[in-house]
Amino acid sequence: MKVDIVNLTKKFGGIIAVDSINLDIKDGEFVAFLGPSGCGKTTTLLMIAGIYKPTDGDILFDGKRVNNFPPKDRDIGMVFQSYALYPHMSVFQNLTYPLLIKKRPREEMKKEAQRVADMMGIGHLLKRRPGQLSGGQQQRVALGRALIKKPRLLLFDEPLSNLDARLRISMRGEIKKLQKDLGITSIYVTHDQIEALTMADRIAVIKDGVLQAYTDPEDLHDRPKTLFIAEFIGNPPMNLFDVEIKSEAGRVYANLGNGARLAIPESRKLKKLVEGKVKMGIRPQDIHAGSEDGISTEIALVEPMGRDDLIVSKVGNAEVHFLVDPIMKLRMGDRIKLRFDMEKSQFFDIKTELSLLWD
Amino acid sequence: MTEKTTGGGGKYDWFWFLLPALILVVIFFFLPIIITFFISGTNMSTATGFQNWKWIGLKNYQRISSHPETLEHLWLTVKYVAFTLVFFNLGMSLVIALLTTHISRGVGFLFRAVWLLPRITPVVVYVMMWRFIAADAPYGILNQIIIKPLGLKTANWLPMAPFLFIVLVNGFIGASFGMILFSSAIESIPKDLMMASLVDGSSYLQRIRYLIIPHLRWPLLFVTTFQTLSLMTSFEQILVLTDGAYNTEVWALWAYHKALSTYSGNLQWGFGTALAAILVTIGIVMAVIYMRYFKFEELVQEPKIETQ
Ligand SMILES: Nc1ncnc2c1ncn2[C@@H]1O[C@H](COP(=O)(O)OP(=O)(O)O)[C@@H](O)[C@H]1O
Ligand SMILES: [Mg+2]
């Protein structure tokens, strides 16, 4: 099912929780709403579910305005962060609740429960109560209950945030595979950028109720349109520091202070600003250590992260973070040379916080 | 040294901590019950006074079992408790709780506060109000705003429907008890569950049936037991409203009349307390059964099992 969100707004008293959001979701697409806690993700989702009434704007399912449809007429399945399983019902009753409500025959309920339970690998738990299940099992039951009526739209509200790290990674893959296999249009709310980047076809980044960007993960990662996105997306986070742009002999440089400067390549030609102070961004993995030439620096801190060591050092006035191979055995106080892959650099206007490269 | 500073914890210290509560329980609970059973075994009355009474064993109880009015009072009491309980203490309080939790919080709260008024109004004032409602023309509120405008025949409605009135008078007080318990239980249902049931396709009525009512199992059971006991033993509203006239003499009121207020002036303390003792016995038996039932449910909570 295709979903269109037009100027969607929700106010609670004086607070604007969702501020005029516009989105289109294609049939079968997996879209993530990504943003920090309190930015309005859940509110948006609950308006799509029909629990909250929009203050303004429209929600269209396959082109049809559903603003005034109650949840039961929207044909949706939803998975909650708390799982929201009915504690007084068995797993079987939880799974088949949506069918019970529709007064489906007992035979069909049994058959469908078996189908969904097999799909989720919970066939042996049908007689249990939710209180007797582990978090991961409850999660599967919740997912099964959302799927059993074959909804046209699946909504997820931070479904994995109560699971331990290992289970979260495996469920991430499972949900994504399930969604692709079934082809059900899905909206997945999360504050975890890794979840959004690994699972979604497109990501809507929301901040303070305002849509910051709506694009695919690669675009979001490589071409952040705002400073907020640059800070929020990517792990470890992007280095961001103030630089001064100066042209010299036909070349453009970013001065980091104390004589350190980086040449900006043609591919990163700034749109608006030619000279002056801007915010420069570069990801830790785009700064390479150990080359023959480059900017010399002294290592201030080494943080082993397993596969890489995260190194902190000072370049000009800026504190930079970068990754090196642990084999190099770098220690505090060692001097090394850094090469900045400026083809991957980002620039932002300090005032508007908008990208000087992309729009 | 440390022994002294910490007070040296004697083995029976708990007794002193318990003592104040123990004294209260003994004076106000055990003693009255013991005295009740004691007097019910005597022929004590105004005639015998406190000096000349005799032990008569179970004679009072035999008198009750063969008394011509016994069945009548018993049946009335059962009817009165059942109707008030089902239609008001459970039914109406559930309806109010459901209504006021499905509207905005503030309005719901206000509405429930209004329902508490009968409970906090002095009994005499409250019952007087009902008498004004039922009173004959030209006074009765019922007559003035409904019966007269409709051109029907006015009357004093209390003798016309005495049973209805004793149920109404008690019901409007009793409803607020369940209302408070039910509405707070409804509000304690996790919001996610309430939303999930709507997303799963429930209408509001289906949500009440499949989610809310099952959540109210304990409050429902508790209100049923507690209110059964209190309806069985309370009689002051009926006393003020009809004083037992028009066939409204429930068991507790009968006991009161026999023991403490008869027309003849001969107060049959022995017989009256025997009537009361029967109520007390039923009450204790029911309370014990309920307590065991409540406890039992706690015990059968199964442990969490992790397998995979
Ligand atoms: N029912 C409500 N009443 C009042 N304010 C609310 C309500 N629900 C959410 N809000 C407010 O709206 C904002 C967005 O909340 P929410 O959508 O839950 O954020 P998120 O899911 O992104 O963490 C928050 O500031 C929150 O306090
Ligand atoms: Mg949320």
PDB file of C-alpha atoms in Angstrom, chain B residues 94-270:
ATOM      1  CA  LEU B  94     -18.646   0.146  36.300  1.00  0.00           C
ATOM      2  CA  VAL B  95     -20.582   2.228  33.799  1.00  0.00           C
ATOM      3  CA  ILE B  96     -19.481   5.476  35.432  1.00  0.00           C
ATOM      4  CA  ALA B  97     -15.875   4.287  35.639  1.00  0.00           C
ATOM      5  CA  LEU B  98     -15.903   3.317  31.963  1.00  0.00           C
ATOM      6  CA  LEU B  99     -17.557   6.546  30.842  1.00  0.00           C
ATOM      7  CA  THR B 100     -15.310   8.816  32.865  1.00  0.00           C
ATOM      8  CA  THR B 101     -12.145   7.087  31.680  1.00  0.00           C
ATOM      9  CA  HIS B 102     -13.118   7.411  28.033  1.00  0.00           C
ATOM     10  CA  ILE B 103     -13.535  11.176  28.129  1.00  0.00           C
ATOM     11  CA  SER B 104     -10.943  13.839  28.892  1.00  0.00           C
ATOM     12  CA  ARG B 105      -9.177  13.344  32.202  1.00  0.00           C
ATOM     13  CA  GLY B 106     -10.289  16.603  33.780  1.00  0.00           C
ATOM     14  CA  VAL B 107     -13.958  16.207  32.932  1.00  0.00           C
ATOM     15  CA  GLY B 108     -13.889  12.582  34.020  1.00  0.00           C
ATOM     16  CA  PHE B 109     -12.374  13.530  37.348  1.00  0.00           C
ATOM     17  CA  LEU B 110     -14.991  16.225  37.939  1.00  0.00           C
ATOM     18  CA  PHE B 111     -17.798  13.846  37.067  1.00  0.00           C
ATOM     19  CA  ARG B 112     -16.510  11.260  39.519  1.00  0.00           C
ATOM     20  CA  ALA B 113     -16.101  13.891  42.214  1.00  0.00           C
ATOM     21  CA  VAL B 114     -19.817  14.715  41.862  1.00  0.00           C
ATOM     22  CA  TRP B 115     -20.637  11.071  42.419  1.00  0.00           C
ATOM     23  CA  LEU B 116     -18.853  11.178  45.738  1.00  0.00           C
ATOM     24  CA  LEU B 117     -21.290  13.756  47.115  1.00  0.00           C
ATOM     25  CA  PRO B 118     -23.884  11.278  48.447  1.00  0.00           C
ATOM     26  CA  ARG B 119     -21.125   9.498  50.341  1.00  0.00           C
ATOM     27  CA  ILE B 120     -19.816  12.589  52.069  1.00  0.00           C
ATOM     28  CA  THR B 121     -23.247  14.057  52.838  1.00  0.00           C
ATOM     29  CA  PRO B 122     -24.540  13.282  56.352  1.00  0.00           C
ATOM     30  CA  VAL B 123     -26.954  10.344  56.177  1.00  0.00           C
ATOM     31  CA  VAL B 124     -29.895  12.253  57.610  1.00  0.00           C
ATOM     32  CA  VAL B 125     -29.514  15.135  55.155  1.00  0.00           C
ATOM     33  CA  TYR B 126     -29.033  12.750  52.245  1.00  0.00           C
ATOM     34  CA  VAL B 127     -32.071  10.656  53.103  1.00  0.00           C
ATOM     35  CA  MET B 128     -34.172  13.778  53.694  1.00  0.00           C
ATOM     36  CA  MET B 129     -33.339  14.766  50.147  1.00  0.00           C
ATOM     37  CA  TRP B 130     -34.784  11.481  48.909  1.00  0.00           C
ATOM     38  CA  ARG B 131     -37.884  12.040  50.975  1.00  0.00           C
ATOM     39  CA  PHE B 132     -38.311  15.420  49.342  1.00  0.00           C
ATOM     40  CA  ILE B 133     -37.942  13.791  45.965  1.00  0.00           C
ATOM     41  CA  ALA B 134     -40.637  11.239  46.772  1.00  0.00           C
ATOM     42  CA  ALA B 135     -42.930  13.466  48.846  1.00  0.00           C
ATOM     43  CA  ASP B 136     -46.579  13.965  47.967  1.00  0.00           C
ATOM     44  CA  ALA B 137     -47.791  17.013  46.038  1.00  0.00           C
ATOM     45  CA  PRO B 138     -47.414  19.925  46.360  1.00  0.00           C
ATOM     46  CA  TYR B 139     -43.893  19.276  47.685  1.00  0.00           C
ATOM     47  CA  GLY B 140     -42.315  16.285  45.969  1.00  0.00           C
ATOM     48  CA  ILE B 141     -39.684  17.030  43.375  1.00  0.00           C
ATOM     49  CA  LEU B 142     -40.752  13.995  41.385  1.00  0.00           C
ATOM     50  CA  ASN B 143     -44.355  15.175  41.415  1.00  0.00           C
ATOM     51  CA  GLN B 144     -43.497  18.725  40.485  1.00  0.00           C
ATOM     52  CA  ILE B 145     -41.072  18.247  37.638  1.00  0.00           C
ATOM     53  CA  ILE B 146     -42.237  14.983  36.074  1.00  0.00           C
ATOM     54  CA  ILE B 147     -45.634  13.750  37.199  1.00  0.00           C
ATOM     55  CA  LYS B 148     -47.560  17.019  37.159  1.00  0.00           C
ATOM     56  CA  PRO B 149     -46.265  18.359  33.839  1.00  0.00           C
ATOM     57  CA  LEU B 150     -47.202  15.007  32.299  1.00  0.00           C
ATOM     58  CA  GLY B 151     -50.689  15.357  33.764  1.00  0.00           C
ATOM     59  CA  LEU B 152     -50.452  12.128  35.748  1.00  0.00           C
ATOM     60  CA  LYS B 153     -51.805  11.478  39.205  1.00  0.00           C
ATOM     61  CA  THR B 154     -49.550  12.765  41.969  1.00  0.00           C
ATOM     62  CA  ALA B 155     -48.757  10.663  45.017  1.00  0.00           C
ATOM     63  CA  ASN B 156     -46.280  10.089  47.801  1.00  0.00           C
ATOM     64  CA  TRP B 157     -44.010   7.764  45.914  1.00  0.00           C
ATOM     65  CA  LEU B 158     -42.201   6.279  48.887  1.00  0.00           C
ATOM     66  CA  PRO B 159     -45.035   3.922  49.931  1.00  0.00           C
ATOM     67  CA  MET B 160     -45.752   3.196  46.259  1.00  0.00           C
ATOM     68  CA  ALA B 161     -42.302   1.772  45.552  1.00  0.00           C
ATOM     69  CA  PRO B 162     -40.531   1.343  48.890  1.00  0.00           C
ATOM     70  CA  PHE B 163     -38.166  -1.378  47.694  1.00  0.00           C
ATOM     71  CA  LEU B 164     -37.072   0.717  44.741  1.00  0.00           C
ATOM     72  CA  PHE B 165     -36.321   3.609  47.066  1.00  0.00           C
ATOM     73  CA  ILE B 166     -34.217   1.645  49.554  1.00  0.00           C
ATOM     74  CA  VAL B 167     -32.209   0.255  46.646  1.00  0.00           C
ATOM     75  CA  LEU B 168     -31.798   3.709  45.092  1.00  0.00           C
ATOM     76  CA  VAL B 169     -30.852   5.386  48.360  1.00  0.00           C
ATOM     77  CA  ASN B 170     -28.151   2.820  49.105  1.00  0.00           C
ATOM     78  CA  GLY B 171     -27.119   2.353  45.504  1.00  0.00           C
ATOM     79  CA  PHE B 172     -26.306   5.984  44.876  1.00  0.00           C
ATOM     80  CA  ILE B 173     -23.973   5.938  47.861  1.00  0.00           C
ATOM     81  CA  GLY B 174     -22.522   2.525  47.126  1.00  0.00           C
ATOM     82  CA  ALA B 175     -21.776   3.206  43.457  1.00  0.00           C
ATOM     83  CA  SER B 176     -18.938   5.593  44.255  1.00  0.00           C
ATOM     84  CA  PHE B 177     -16.903   2.894  46.010  1.00  0.00           C
ATOM     85  CA  GLY B 178     -16.630   0.672  42.946  1.00  0.00           C
ATOM     86  CA  MET B 179     -16.365   3.706  40.699  1.00  0.00           C
ATOM     87  CA  ILE B 180     -13.146   4.814  42.397  1.00  0.00           C
ATOM     88  CA  LEU B 181     -11.581   1.353  42.376  1.00  0.00           C
ATOM     89  CA  PHE B 182     -12.638   0.573  38.810  1.00  0.00           C
ATOM     90  CA  SER B 183     -11.588   3.880  37.318  1.00  0.00           C
ATOM     91  CA  SER B 184      -8.171   3.786  38.919  1.00  0.00           C
ATOM     92  CA  ALA B 185      -7.748   0.205  37.754  1.00  0.00           C
ATOM     93  CA  ILE B 186      -8.718   1.225  34.214  1.00  0.00           C
ATOM     94  CA  GLU B 187      -6.296   4.133  34.301  1.00  0.00           C
ATOM     95  CA  SER B 188      -3.526   1.802  35.402  1.00  0.00           C
ATOM     96  CA  ILE B 189      -3.818  -0.327  32.257  1.00  0.00           C
ATOM     97  CA  PRO B 190      -0.680   0.433  30.202  1.00  0.00           C
ATOM     98  CA  LYS B 191      -1.418   2.904  27.406  1.00  0.00           C
ATOM     99  CA  ASP B 192       0.352   0.683  24.897  1.00  0.00           C
ATOM    100  CA  LEU B 193      -2.100  -2.137  25.629  1.00  0.00           C
ATOM    101  CA  MET B 194      -5.062   0.165  25.142  1.00  0.00           C
ATOM    102  CA  MET B 195      -3.644   1.349  21.831  1.00  0.00           C
ATOM    103  CA  ALA B 196      -2.636  -2.133  20.732  1.00  0.00           C
ATOM    104  CA  SER B 197      -6.159  -3.441  21.074  1.00  0.00           C
ATOM    105  CA  LEU B 198      -7.476  -0.633  18.869  1.00  0.00           C
ATOM    106  CA  VAL B 199      -4.780  -1.234  16.266  1.00  0.00           C
ATOM    107  CA  ASP B 200      -5.568  -4.952  16.406  1.00  0.00           C
ATOM    108  CA  GLY B 201      -9.044  -4.038  15.234  1.00  0.00           C
ATOM    109  CA  SER B 202     -11.169  -3.666  18.364  1.00  0.00           C
ATOM    110  CA  SER B 203     -13.989  -1.208  18.602  1.00  0.00           C
ATOM    111  CA  TYR B 204     -14.264   0.618  21.928  1.00  0.00           C
ATOM    112  CA  LEU B 205     -16.878  -1.881  23.099  1.00  0.00           C
ATOM    113  CA  GLN B 206     -14.721  -4.835  22.122  1.00  0.00           C
ATOM    114  CA  ARG B 207     -11.827  -3.278  23.956  1.00  0.00           C
ATOM    115  CA  ILE B 208     -13.962  -3.042  27.082  1.00  0.00           C
ATOM    116  CA  ARG B 209     -15.008  -6.648  26.769  1.00  0.00           C
ATOM    117  CA  TYR B 210     -11.684  -8.270  25.917  1.00  0.00           C
ATOM    118  CA  LEU B 211      -9.149  -6.014  27.612  1.00  0.00           C
ATOM    119  CA  ILE B 212     -10.640  -3.760  30.275  1.00  0.00           C
ATOM    120  CA  ILE B 213     -13.067  -6.135  31.996  1.00  0.00           C
ATOM    121  CA  PRO B 214     -10.477  -8.919  32.315  1.00  0.00           C
ATOM    122  CA  HIS B 215      -8.183  -6.325  33.895  1.00  0.00           C
ATOM    123  CA  LEU B 216     -10.889  -5.485  36.410  1.00  0.00           C
ATOM    124  CA  ARG B 217     -11.214  -9.029  37.684  1.00  0.00           C
ATOM    125  CA  TRP B 218      -9.713  -8.262  41.079  1.00  0.00           C
ATOM    126  CA  PRO B 219     -11.467  -4.975  41.750  1.00  0.00           C
ATOM    127  CA  LEU B 220     -14.726  -6.601  40.647  1.00  0.00           C
ATOM    128  CA  LEU B 221     -14.268  -9.489  43.027  1.00  0.00           C
ATOM    129  CA  PHE B 222     -13.215  -7.225  45.826  1.00  0.00           C
ATOM    130  CA  VAL B 223     -16.118  -4.815  45.399  1.00  0.00           C
ATOM    131  CA  THR B 224     -18.554  -7.720  45.232  1.00  0.00           C
ATOM    132  CA  THR B 225     -17.354  -9.243  48.481  1.00  0.00           C
ATOM    133  CA  PHE B 226     -16.829  -6.041  50.366  1.00  0.00           C
ATOM    134  CA  GLN B 227     -20.122  -4.515  49.318  1.00  0.00           C
ATOM    135  CA  THR B 228     -22.080  -7.690  49.985  1.00  0.00           C
ATOM    136  CA  LEU B 229     -20.837  -7.614  53.542  1.00  0.00           C
ATOM    137  CA  SER B 230     -21.463  -3.933  54.045  1.00  0.00           C
ATOM    138  CA  LEU B 231     -24.934  -4.017  52.467  1.00  0.00           C
ATOM    139  CA  MET B 232     -25.877  -6.953  54.653  1.00  0.00           C
ATOM    140  CA  THR B 233     -25.001  -5.127  57.845  1.00  0.00           C
ATOM    141  CA  SER B 234     -25.834  -1.485  57.115  1.00  0.00           C
ATOM    142  CA  PHE B 235     -29.316  -0.240  57.838  1.00  0.00           C
ATOM    143  CA  GLU B 236     -29.030   3.430  58.809  1.00  0.00           C
ATOM    144  CA  GLN B 237     -30.328   4.800  55.478  1.00  0.00           C
ATOM    145  CA  ILE B 238     -33.392   2.572  55.655  1.00  0.00           C
ATOM    146  CA  LEU B 239     -33.873   3.473  59.291  1.00  0.00           C
ATOM    147  CA  VAL B 240     -34.014   7.162  58.450  1.00  0.00           C
ATOM    148  CA  LEU B 241     -36.011   6.708  55.242  1.00  0.00           C
ATOM    149  CA  THR B 242     -38.804   4.336  56.293  1.00  0.00           C
ATOM    150  CA  ASP B 243     -37.838   2.971  59.708  1.00  0.00           C
ATOM    151  CA  GLY B 244     -38.761  -0.413  58.309  1.00  0.00           C
ATOM    152  CA  ALA B 245     -42.259   0.565  57.225  1.00  0.00           C
ATOM    153  CA  TYR B 246     -43.791  -0.671  53.945  1.00  0.00           C
ATOM    154  CA  ASN B 247     -41.959  -4.002  54.161  1.00  0.00           C
ATOM    155  CA  THR B 248     -38.467  -2.564  54.166  1.00  0.00           C
ATOM    156  CA  GLU B 249     -37.272  -4.165  57.388  1.00  0.00           C
ATOM    157  CA  VAL B 250     -34.036  -5.846  56.334  1.00  0.00           C
ATOM    158  CA  TRP B 251     -32.352  -8.282  58.698  1.00  0.00           C
ATOM    159  CA  ALA B 252     -29.929  -5.774  60.232  1.00  0.00           C
ATOM    160  CA  LEU B 253     -32.734  -3.309  60.860  1.00  0.00           C
ATOM    161  CA  TRP B 254     -34.832  -6.053  62.408  1.00  0.00           C
ATOM    162  CA  ALA B 255     -31.989  -6.838  64.789  1.00  0.00           C
ATOM    163  CA  TYR B 256     -31.675  -3.160  65.624  1.00  0.00           C
ATOM    164  CA  HIS B 257     -35.383  -2.822  66.302  1.00  0.00           C
ATOM    165  CA  LYS B 258     -35.544  -5.917  68.485  1.00  0.00           C
ATOM    166  CA  ALA B 259     -32.467  -5.042  70.511  1.00  0.00           C
ATOM    167  CA  LEU B 260     -32.522  -1.298  70.733  1.00  0.00           C
ATOM    168  CA  SER B 261     -35.835   0.193  69.658  1.00  0.00           C
ATOM    169  CA  THR B 262     -39.225  -1.488  70.018  1.00  0.00           C
ATOM    170  CA  TYR B 263     -42.639   0.116  70.206  1.00  0.00           C
ATOM    171  CA  SER B 264     -43.556  -1.865  73.285  1.00  0.00           C
ATOM    172  CA  GLY B 265     -40.504  -0.518  75.068  1.00  0.00           C
ATOM    173  CA  ASN B 266     -39.310  -3.989  76.023  1.00  0.00           C
ATOM    174  CA  LEU B 267     -35.886  -4.221  74.358  1.00  0.00           C
ATOM    175  CA  GLN B 268     -35.085  -7.871  73.718  1.00  0.00           C
ATOM    176  CA  TRP B 269     -31.310  -7.681  73.890  1.00  0.00           C
ATOM    177  CA  GLY B 270     -30.894 -11.412  73.850  1.00  0.00           C
TER     178      GLY B 270
END
